[in-house]
Amino acid sequence: GTQDANNGIVTGVSTGTAAISYTNAAGCSRVFTVTVTGAMTPNTGNALVCMGQTTTLSNATSGGVWSTGALGIANVNSGTGVVTPVSVGNANITYTTTSPAACRSVTQVTVNAAMPNNTGTATVCVGNTTTLSNAVSGGTWSSSNGNVSVVGSTGVITGVTAGTSVVTYALSSGCTKTSIVTVNPLPNAIGGTFSVCEASSTTLTNSTGGGTWASSNTAVGTINSSTGAVTGLSAGTTLITYRLSTTGCQVTQQFTVNPRPAVFGGSLLVCQGSTSTLTSSPSGGVWTSSAPLIAPVSSLGVVSGTALGTANITYTQGGCFRSATVTVGVTPTTITGNHIVCYNQTSTLASTPTGHTWSSGNTAVATVNSSTGVVYGVNTGTATISYTHSNGCSATTVVTVST
């Protein structure tokens, strides 16, 4: 807490304790320990009440006492928080705790001579619901005809047929408030194809004009708000909505985006003269190559590096497909040089094309200069020496270090 140095007013800043000192002109002082508790929770309950009725306020903090600031407007039971109106007007109802600190929460209660207006949307579409409410609790709802059905205790209204109905909210005291509820018709059903593959499109239609389109899950599929063109983005389902701008009434259709085959497994780099096996799921699809003279692919997904270049490899399954570009890269020539090196001696290895990187698979036995290919015998044993082209293709050999 902080203290005003002149008048001793302590302001709670955060929960905890603080030592407050008072020092007189003679230099004598006294220390007070001040405890700052958590902020008072707000009161809850209905703050509007009609004459002749009661409302109950409550507070999550126990042990407090209720009081009124306007006995001529409303009284409150000190223990229960039940507010009884006396006359029309406003009264501040206060809940005060004494331990561990004298904290309070104030609610202004309004006493009305008549019912307040119902609130909520008084229009609803056929087959849909809307909720009316009233600030005064404890009443029941009813409908004048079968255009709407209404739940008596909650005010949830369901549109049955197009038309209007008078909905009434009544208290046991006799206070009532009415609302005219309009039930609007739905647009016609959505037409079209209700599924696509990822990265593909289709167009939906509706014969009721004046509406807009929307997708509930734009991560799965997006839809053009005016044309109804749907684009599948990722596998899953989304709810497509066609909504009339004049009434807000809408119809929906579940739309499915079918998955493309899984991202390819296997290397997309094929060294010339070698193969790479690509995989995808689900199984049972067909593999094709856009450049079979560079990189043909078998029915099992085995890509052969026939000539330098690139090829687009496609896997099609269930009408959906996935493609990836495969590169056929240069393979370094067989490594030459002395593959036996004495302990603490060197040997120079070579491969073409030059200018790429040497590495050792066991530097505890033999190291190799990454650019020159000079191998140094560190300890007796064997080590695999690799020469890797910048494209990722490599040649390897085993070097033996002897005593």
Coordinates of C-alpha atoms in Angstrom, one line a residue:
G1 CA 0.0 0.0 0.0
T2 CA 0.9 3.7 -0.4
Q3 CA 0.4 6.3 2.3
D4 CA -0.3 10.0 2.1
A5 CA 2.5 11.5 4.1
N6 CA 0.4 14.4 5.5
N7 CA -3.0 12.8 6.5
G8 CA -2.2 9.1 6.9
I9 CA -4.6 7.9 4.2
V10 CA -3.4 4.4 3.1
T11 CA -4.3 3.3 -0.5
G12 CA -4.2 -0.4 -1.3
V13 CA -2.1 -1.1 -4.4
S14 CA -1.8 -4.9 -4.3
T15 CA -2.6 -7.7 -1.9
G16 CA -0.2 -8.2 0.9
T17 CA 1.1 -6.4 4.0
A18 CA 2.9 -3.1 4.5
A19 CA 4.6 -1.5 7.5
I20 CA 3.3 2.1 7.8
S21 CA 5.4 4.4 10.0
Y22 CA 4.3 7.7 11.7
T23 CA 7.1 9.9 12.9
N24 CA 6.5 13.1 15.0
A25 CA 8.6 16.2 15.0
A26 CA 10.7 14.9 17.9
G27 CA 11.8 11.9 15.7
C28 CA 9.7 9.4 17.6
S29 CA 7.8 7.0 15.5
R30 CA 5.3 4.1 15.6
V31 CA 4.9 1.4 13.0
F32 CA 1.5 0.0 11.9
T33 CA 1.1 -3.2 9.9
V34 CA -1.5 -2.7 7.2
T35 CA -3.0 -5.7 5.3
V36 CA -4.3 -5.2 1.8
T37 CA -6.9 -7.9 0.9
G38 CA -8.1 -8.8 -2.6
A39 CA -10.7 -6.6 -4.3
M40 CA -14.3 -7.2 -3.3
T41 CA -16.2 -9.4 -5.8
P42 CA -19.2 -7.6 -7.4
N43 CA -22.7 -8.2 -6.3
T44 CA -24.8 -10.4 -8.6
G45 CA -28.6 -10.7 -9.1
N46 CA -31.4 -8.8 -10.7
A47 CA -31.1 -5.0 -10.1
L48 CA -34.6 -4.3 -11.4
V49 CA -37.8 -5.0 -9.5
C50 CA -41.5 -4.1 -9.8
M51 CA -43.4 -2.7 -6.9
G52 CA -44.9 -5.5 -4.9
Q53 CA -42.1 -7.9 -5.8
T54 CA -38.7 -8.8 -4.5
T55 CA -35.3 -9.5 -5.9
T56 CA -32.3 -11.1 -4.3
L57 CA -28.7 -9.9 -4.5
S58 CA -25.8 -12.1 -3.7
N59 CA -22.0 -11.9 -3.3
A60 CA -19.4 -14.7 -3.6
T61 CA -17.6 -13.3 -0.5
S62 CA -19.3 -14.8 2.6
G63 CA -19.7 -13.2 6.0
G64 CA -20.9 -9.8 4.9
V65 CA -23.9 -7.6 5.8
W66 CA -26.4 -6.0 3.4
S67 CA -27.7 -2.5 3.9
T68 CA -29.7 0.1 1.9
G69 CA -28.9 3.7 1.2
A70 CA -32.5 4.7 0.6
L71 CA -35.1 3.3 3.1
G72 CA -37.8 5.2 1.3
I73 CA -37.1 3.4 -2.0
A74 CA -36.1 -0.2 -1.0
N75 CA -35.2 -2.2 2.1
V76 CA -32.8 -5.2 2.1
N77 CA -32.6 -8.1 4.5
S78 CA -29.1 -7.7 6.1
G79 CA -28.4 -11.4 6.0
T80 CA -30.1 -12.8 2.9
G81 CA -29.8 -9.8 0.4
V82 CA -33.5 -9.9 -0.4
V83 CA -34.5 -6.5 -1.6
T84 CA -38.1 -5.3 -1.0
P85 CA -39.2 -2.2 -2.9
V86 CA -41.0 0.7 -1.0
S87 CA -41.5 3.2 -3.8
V88 CA -40.5 4.0 -7.4
G89 CA -36.9 5.1 -7.6
N90 CA -33.3 4.0 -7.1
A91 CA -31.6 2.7 -4.0
N92 CA -28.0 1.8 -3.5
I93 CA -27.8 -1.6 -1.9
T94 CA -24.4 -2.2 -0.2
Y95 CA -22.7 -5.5 0.8
T96 CA -20.0 -4.9 3.5
T97 CA -17.5 -7.3 4.9
T98 CA -15.6 -6.7 8.2
S99 CA -13.0 -9.4 8.0
P100 CA -10.2 -9.3 7.1
A101 CA -11.0 -5.8 6.0
A102 CA -14.0 -3.5 5.7
C103 CA -14.6 -3.9 1.9
R104 CA -17.9 -3.2 0.2
S105 CA -19.7 -3.7 -3.1
V106 CA -22.6 -1.4 -4.2
T107 CA -25.5 -2.3 -6.5
Q108 CA -28.0 0.3 -7.6
V109 CA -31.4 -1.3 -7.5
T110 CA -34.2 0.3 -9.6
V111 CA -37.8 0.0 -8.5
N112 CA -40.2 0.3 -11.4
A113 CA -43.9 1.0 -11.3
A114 CA -44.4 -1.0 -14.5
M115 CA -42.6 -3.8 -16.3
P116 CA -39.6 -2.9 -18.4
N117 CA -39.7 -3.6 -22.1
N118 CA -38.8 -7.1 -23.3
T119 CA -35.4 -7.3 -25.0
G120 CA -34.0 -9.5 -27.7
T121 CA -34.5 -10.0 -31.4
A122 CA -38.2 -10.1 -32.2
T123 CA -37.7 -11.7 -35.7
V124 CA -36.9 -15.3 -36.3
C125 CA -36.7 -17.6 -39.3
V126 CA -38.8 -20.8 -39.7
G127 CA -37.1 -23.6 -37.8
N128 CA -34.8 -21.3 -36.0
T129 CA -34.9 -19.8 -32.5
T130 CA -34.5 -16.4 -30.9
T131 CA -34.6 -15.5 -27.2
L132 CA -36.6 -12.7 -25.6
S133 CA -35.7 -11.6 -22.1
N134 CA -36.9 -9.2 -19.5
A135 CA -34.8 -7.5 -16.8
V136 CA -37.4 -8.5 -14.2
S137 CA -36.9 -12.2 -13.4
G138 CA -39.6 -14.7 -12.3
G139 CA -42.1 -14.4 -15.1
T140 CA -43.5 -16.7 -17.8
W141 CA -43.8 -16.4 -21.5
S142 CA -46.7 -17.2 -23.8
S143 CA -47.6 -16.9 -27.5
S144 CA -50.9 -15.7 -29.0
N145 CA -50.9 -18.2 -31.9
G146 CA -49.1 -21.2 -33.5
N147 CA -46.8 -19.2 -35.7
V148 CA -44.3 -19.5 -32.9
S149 CA -43.7 -21.8 -30.0
V150 CA -42.2 -20.3 -26.9
V151 CA -40.6 -22.0 -23.8
G152 CA -42.5 -20.5 -20.8
S153 CA -39.6 -20.2 -18.4
T154 CA -36.7 -19.2 -20.7
G155 CA -38.2 -17.1 -23.5
V156 CA -36.7 -19.2 -26.2
I157 CA -38.9 -18.8 -29.3
T158 CA -39.0 -21.2 -32.2
G159 CA -40.4 -20.1 -35.6
V160 CA -43.0 -22.6 -36.8
T161 CA -44.6 -20.9 -39.8
A162 CA -44.2 -17.6 -41.5
G163 CA -46.3 -14.8 -39.9
T164 CA -46.6 -12.8 -36.7
S165 CA -47.4 -13.6 -33.1
V166 CA -47.9 -11.6 -29.9
V167 CA -45.5 -12.9 -27.2
T168 CA -46.3 -11.9 -23.6
Y169 CA -44.1 -11.9 -20.6
A170 CA -46.1 -11.9 -17.3
L171 CA -45.1 -11.8 -13.6
S172 CA -47.2 -13.3 -10.9
S173 CA -47.7 -9.8 -9.6
G174 CA -49.8 -9.1 -12.8
C175 CA -47.2 -6.9 -14.5
T176 CA -46.9 -7.8 -18.3
K177 CA -45.0 -6.7 -21.4
T178 CA -45.7 -7.8 -25.0
S179 CA -43.6 -8.1 -28.1
I180 CA -44.8 -8.7 -31.7
V181 CA -42.6 -11.5 -33.1
T182 CA -42.3 -11.9 -36.9
V183 CA -41.4 -15.3 -38.4
N184 CA -39.7 -15.1 -41.8
P185 CA -39.4 -17.9 -44.4
L186 CA -36.2 -19.7 -45.3
P187 CA -34.4 -19.5 -48.7
N188 CA -34.6 -22.6 -50.9
A189 CA -32.2 -25.5 -50.5
I190 CA -28.6 -25.2 -51.7
G191 CA -27.8 -27.0 -55.0
G192 CA -24.6 -28.3 -56.5
T193 CA -21.8 -30.8 -55.7
F194 CA -21.0 -30.9 -52.1
S195 CA -17.4 -32.2 -52.2
V196 CA -14.1 -31.3 -53.9
C197 CA -10.5 -32.3 -53.6
E198 CA -8.0 -30.1 -51.9
A199 CA -6.9 -27.3 -54.2
S200 CA -9.9 -27.8 -56.4
S201 CA -13.2 -25.8 -56.9
T202 CA -16.9 -26.2 -57.5
T203 CA -19.8 -23.8 -57.6
L204 CA -22.9 -24.0 -55.4
T205 CA -26.3 -22.4 -56.3
N206 CA -29.5 -21.2 -54.7
S207 CA -32.7 -20.3 -56.5
T208 CA -33.7 -17.7 -53.9
G209 CA -32.0 -14.4 -55.0
G210 CA -30.5 -11.7 -52.8
G211 CA -28.3 -13.9 -50.6
T212 CA -24.7 -14.2 -49.7
W213 CA -22.5 -17.2 -49.2
A214 CA -20.1 -18.0 -46.3
S215 CA -18.0 -20.9 -45.0
S216 CA -17.8 -21.8 -41.3
N217 CA -14.3 -23.1 -41.6
T218 CA -12.2 -21.1 -44.1
A219 CA -9.2 -23.3 -43.2
V220 CA -11.0 -26.2 -45.0
G221 CA -12.8 -24.3 -47.7
T222 CA -13.5 -20.8 -48.8
I223 CA -16.5 -19.6 -50.8
N224 CA -17.0 -16.5 -53.0
S225 CA -19.7 -14.6 -51.1
S226 CA -21.6 -13.6 -54.3
T227 CA -20.9 -16.4 -56.8
G228 CA -20.9 -19.5 -54.5
A229 CA -17.6 -20.8 -55.9
V230 CA -16.0 -23.1 -53.3
T231 CA -12.3 -23.8 -53.1
G232 CA -11.0 -26.7 -51.1
L233 CA -8.0 -25.8 -49.0
S234 CA -7.5 -28.7 -46.6
A235 CA -9.1 -32.0 -45.9
G236 CA -12.2 -31.8 -43.6
T237 CA -15.7 -30.5 -43.5
T238 CA -17.1 -27.0 -43.4
L239 CA -20.7 -25.7 -43.2
I240 CA -21.7 -23.6 -46.2
T241 CA -24.3 -20.9 -45.4
Y242 CA -26.6 -19.1 -47.9
R243 CA -28.0 -16.1 -46.0
L244 CA -30.7 -13.6 -47.2
S245 CA -29.6 -10.0 -46.7
T246 CA -33.2 -8.8 -46.1
T247 CA -34.2 -11.1 -43.3
G248 CA -31.1 -12.8 -42.2
C249 CA -32.7 -16.2 -42.8
Q250 CA -30.4 -18.9 -44.0
V251 CA -29.9 -22.5 -45.1
T252 CA -26.8 -24.5 -44.7
Q253 CA -25.1 -27.5 -46.3
Q254 CA -22.2 -29.6 -45.1
F255 CA -19.4 -29.5 -47.6
T256 CA -16.5 -32.0 -47.7
V257 CA -13.0 -31.4 -48.9
N258 CA -11.4 -34.7 -49.7
P259 CA -7.7 -35.1 -48.9
R260 CA -5.0 -35.1 -51.5
P261 CA -2.6 -38.0 -51.2
A262 CA -0.1 -37.5 -48.4
V263 CA 3.1 -35.5 -49.0
F264 CA 5.6 -37.8 -50.6
G265 CA 8.0 -39.7 -48.5
G266 CA 11.5 -40.4 -49.9
S267 CA 14.1 -38.2 -51.5
L268 CA 13.2 -35.8 -54.3
L269 CA 16.8 -35.8 -55.3
V270 CA 17.8 -38.7 -57.4
C271 CA 21.5 -39.0 -58.2
Q272 CA 22.1 -39.9 -61.9
G273 CA 22.4 -43.6 -62.3
S274 CA 20.6 -44.3 -59.0
T275 CA 17.0 -44.6 -57.8
S276 CA 14.7 -43.1 -55.1
T277 CA 11.6 -44.7 -53.9
L278 CA 8.7 -42.3 -53.3
T279 CA 5.8 -43.2 -51.1
S280 CA 2.3 -41.7 -50.4
S281 CA -1.0 -42.7 -48.9
P282 CA -3.6 -44.0 -49.2
S283 CA -2.2 -46.9 -51.2
G284 CA -3.6 -48.1 -54.6
G285 CA -2.9 -44.9 -56.6
V286 CA -1.1 -44.4 -59.9
W287 CA 2.4 -42.8 -60.3
T288 CA 3.2 -40.8 -63.4
S289 CA 6.2 -38.7 -64.6
S290 CA 6.1 -35.6 -66.7
A291 CA 9.5 -36.3 -68.1
P292 CA 10.1 -40.1 -68.4
L293 CA 13.3 -39.6 -70.3
I294 CA 14.8 -37.8 -67.3
A295 CA 13.1 -39.5 -64.4
P296 CA 10.7 -42.4 -65.1
V297 CA 8.7 -43.7 -62.2
S298 CA 7.4 -47.3 -61.7
S299 CA 4.0 -48.3 -60.5
L300 CA 5.6 -48.7 -57.0
G301 CA 6.9 -45.1 -57.0
V302 CA 10.5 -46.0 -57.8
V303 CA 12.1 -43.0 -59.6
S304 CA 15.2 -43.7 -61.8
G305 CA 17.7 -40.9 -62.4
T306 CA 18.2 -41.4 -66.1
A307 CA 19.4 -38.0 -67.3
L308 CA 20.2 -34.7 -65.6
G309 CA 17.2 -32.4 -65.2
T310 CA 13.9 -32.3 -63.4
A311 CA 10.6 -34.1 -63.7
N312 CA 7.2 -33.6 -62.1
I313 CA 6.1 -36.8 -60.4
T314 CA 2.4 -37.2 -59.7
Y315 CA 0.5 -39.7 -57.5
T316 CA -3.3 -39.9 -58.2
Q317 CA -5.7 -41.7 -55.8
G318 CA -9.5 -41.5 -55.6
G319 CA -9.7 -38.6 -58.0
C320 CA -7.3 -36.4 -56.0
F321 CA -3.6 -36.1 -56.7
R322 CA -0.3 -34.7 -55.4
S323 CA 2.8 -33.7 -57.3
A324 CA 6.4 -32.9 -56.5
T325 CA 9.4 -32.0 -58.6
V326 CA 12.2 -34.5 -58.6
T327 CA 15.7 -33.4 -59.5
V328 CA 18.3 -35.8 -61.1
G329 CA 21.7 -34.6 -59.9
V330 CA 25.3 -35.2 -60.9
T331 CA 26.9 -38.1 -59.0
P332 CA 30.6 -37.7 -58.0
T333 CA 32.9 -40.3 -59.6
T334 CA 34.4 -43.2 -57.6
I335 CA 36.9 -41.9 -55.0
T336 CA 40.5 -42.6 -56.0
G337 CA 43.7 -42.5 -53.9
N338 CA 45.3 -44.6 -51.3
H339 CA 42.6 -46.1 -49.0
I340 CA 45.1 -47.3 -46.5
V341 CA 46.9 -44.7 -44.4
C342 CA 49.4 -45.2 -41.6
Y343 CA 48.8 -43.9 -38.1
N344 CA 49.8 -40.3 -37.9
Q345 CA 50.3 -40.1 -41.7
T346 CA 48.2 -38.7 -44.6
S347 CA 46.8 -39.8 -47.9
T348 CA 45.1 -37.7 -50.5
L349 CA 41.8 -38.8 -52.0
A350 CA 40.2 -37.4 -55.2
S351 CA 36.8 -37.4 -57.0
T352 CA 35.2 -35.3 -59.7
P353 CA 33.7 -32.8 -60.3
T354 CA 36.0 -30.9 -58.0
G355 CA 35.1 -28.1 -55.6
H356 CA 32.8 -30.0 -53.3
T357 CA 32.9 -31.3 -49.7
W358 CA 34.8 -34.1 -48.0
S359 CA 33.7 -35.6 -44.6
S360 CA 34.6 -38.4 -42.3
G361 CA 32.2 -40.7 -40.6
N362 CA 34.6 -41.5 -37.8
T363 CA 36.9 -38.7 -36.9
A364 CA 38.3 -40.7 -34.0
V365 CA 40.0 -42.9 -36.6
A366 CA 40.5 -40.6 -39.5
T367 CA 39.9 -36.9 -40.4
V368 CA 39.7 -35.4 -43.8
N369 CA 40.2 -31.9 -45.0
S370 CA 36.8 -30.8 -46.3
S371 CA 38.2 -29.1 -49.4
T372 CA 41.4 -30.9 -50.3
G373 CA 40.5 -34.6 -49.5
V374 CA 43.7 -35.1 -47.5
V375 CA 43.0 -37.9 -45.0
Y376 CA 44.9 -38.0 -41.7
G377 CA 45.3 -41.2 -39.7
V378 CA 44.2 -40.5 -36.1
N379 CA 43.9 -44.0 -34.7
T380 CA 43.9 -47.5 -36.0
G381 CA 40.6 -48.7 -37.4
T382 CA 38.3 -47.8 -40.3
A383 CA 36.4 -44.7 -41.3
T384 CA 33.9 -44.0 -44.1
I385 CA 35.0 -41.0 -46.1
S386 CA 32.4 -39.2 -48.2
Y387 CA 32.7 -36.7 -51.0
T388 CA 29.3 -34.8 -51.3
H389 CA 28.3 -32.7 -54.3
S390 CA 26.5 -29.4 -53.5
N391 CA 23.3 -31.1 -54.9
G392 CA 23.5 -33.7 -52.2
C393 CA 24.8 -36.6 -54.3
S394 CA 27.8 -38.3 -52.9
A395 CA 30.5 -41.0 -53.3
T396 CA 31.9 -42.9 -50.4
T397 CA 34.9 -45.1 -49.6
V398 CA 36.3 -46.9 -46.5
V399 CA 39.8 -45.8 -45.3
T400 CA 41.8 -48.1 -43.1
V401 CA 44.3 -46.6 -40.6
S402 CA 47.0 -49.1 -39.7
T403 CA 50.1 -48.9 -37.5

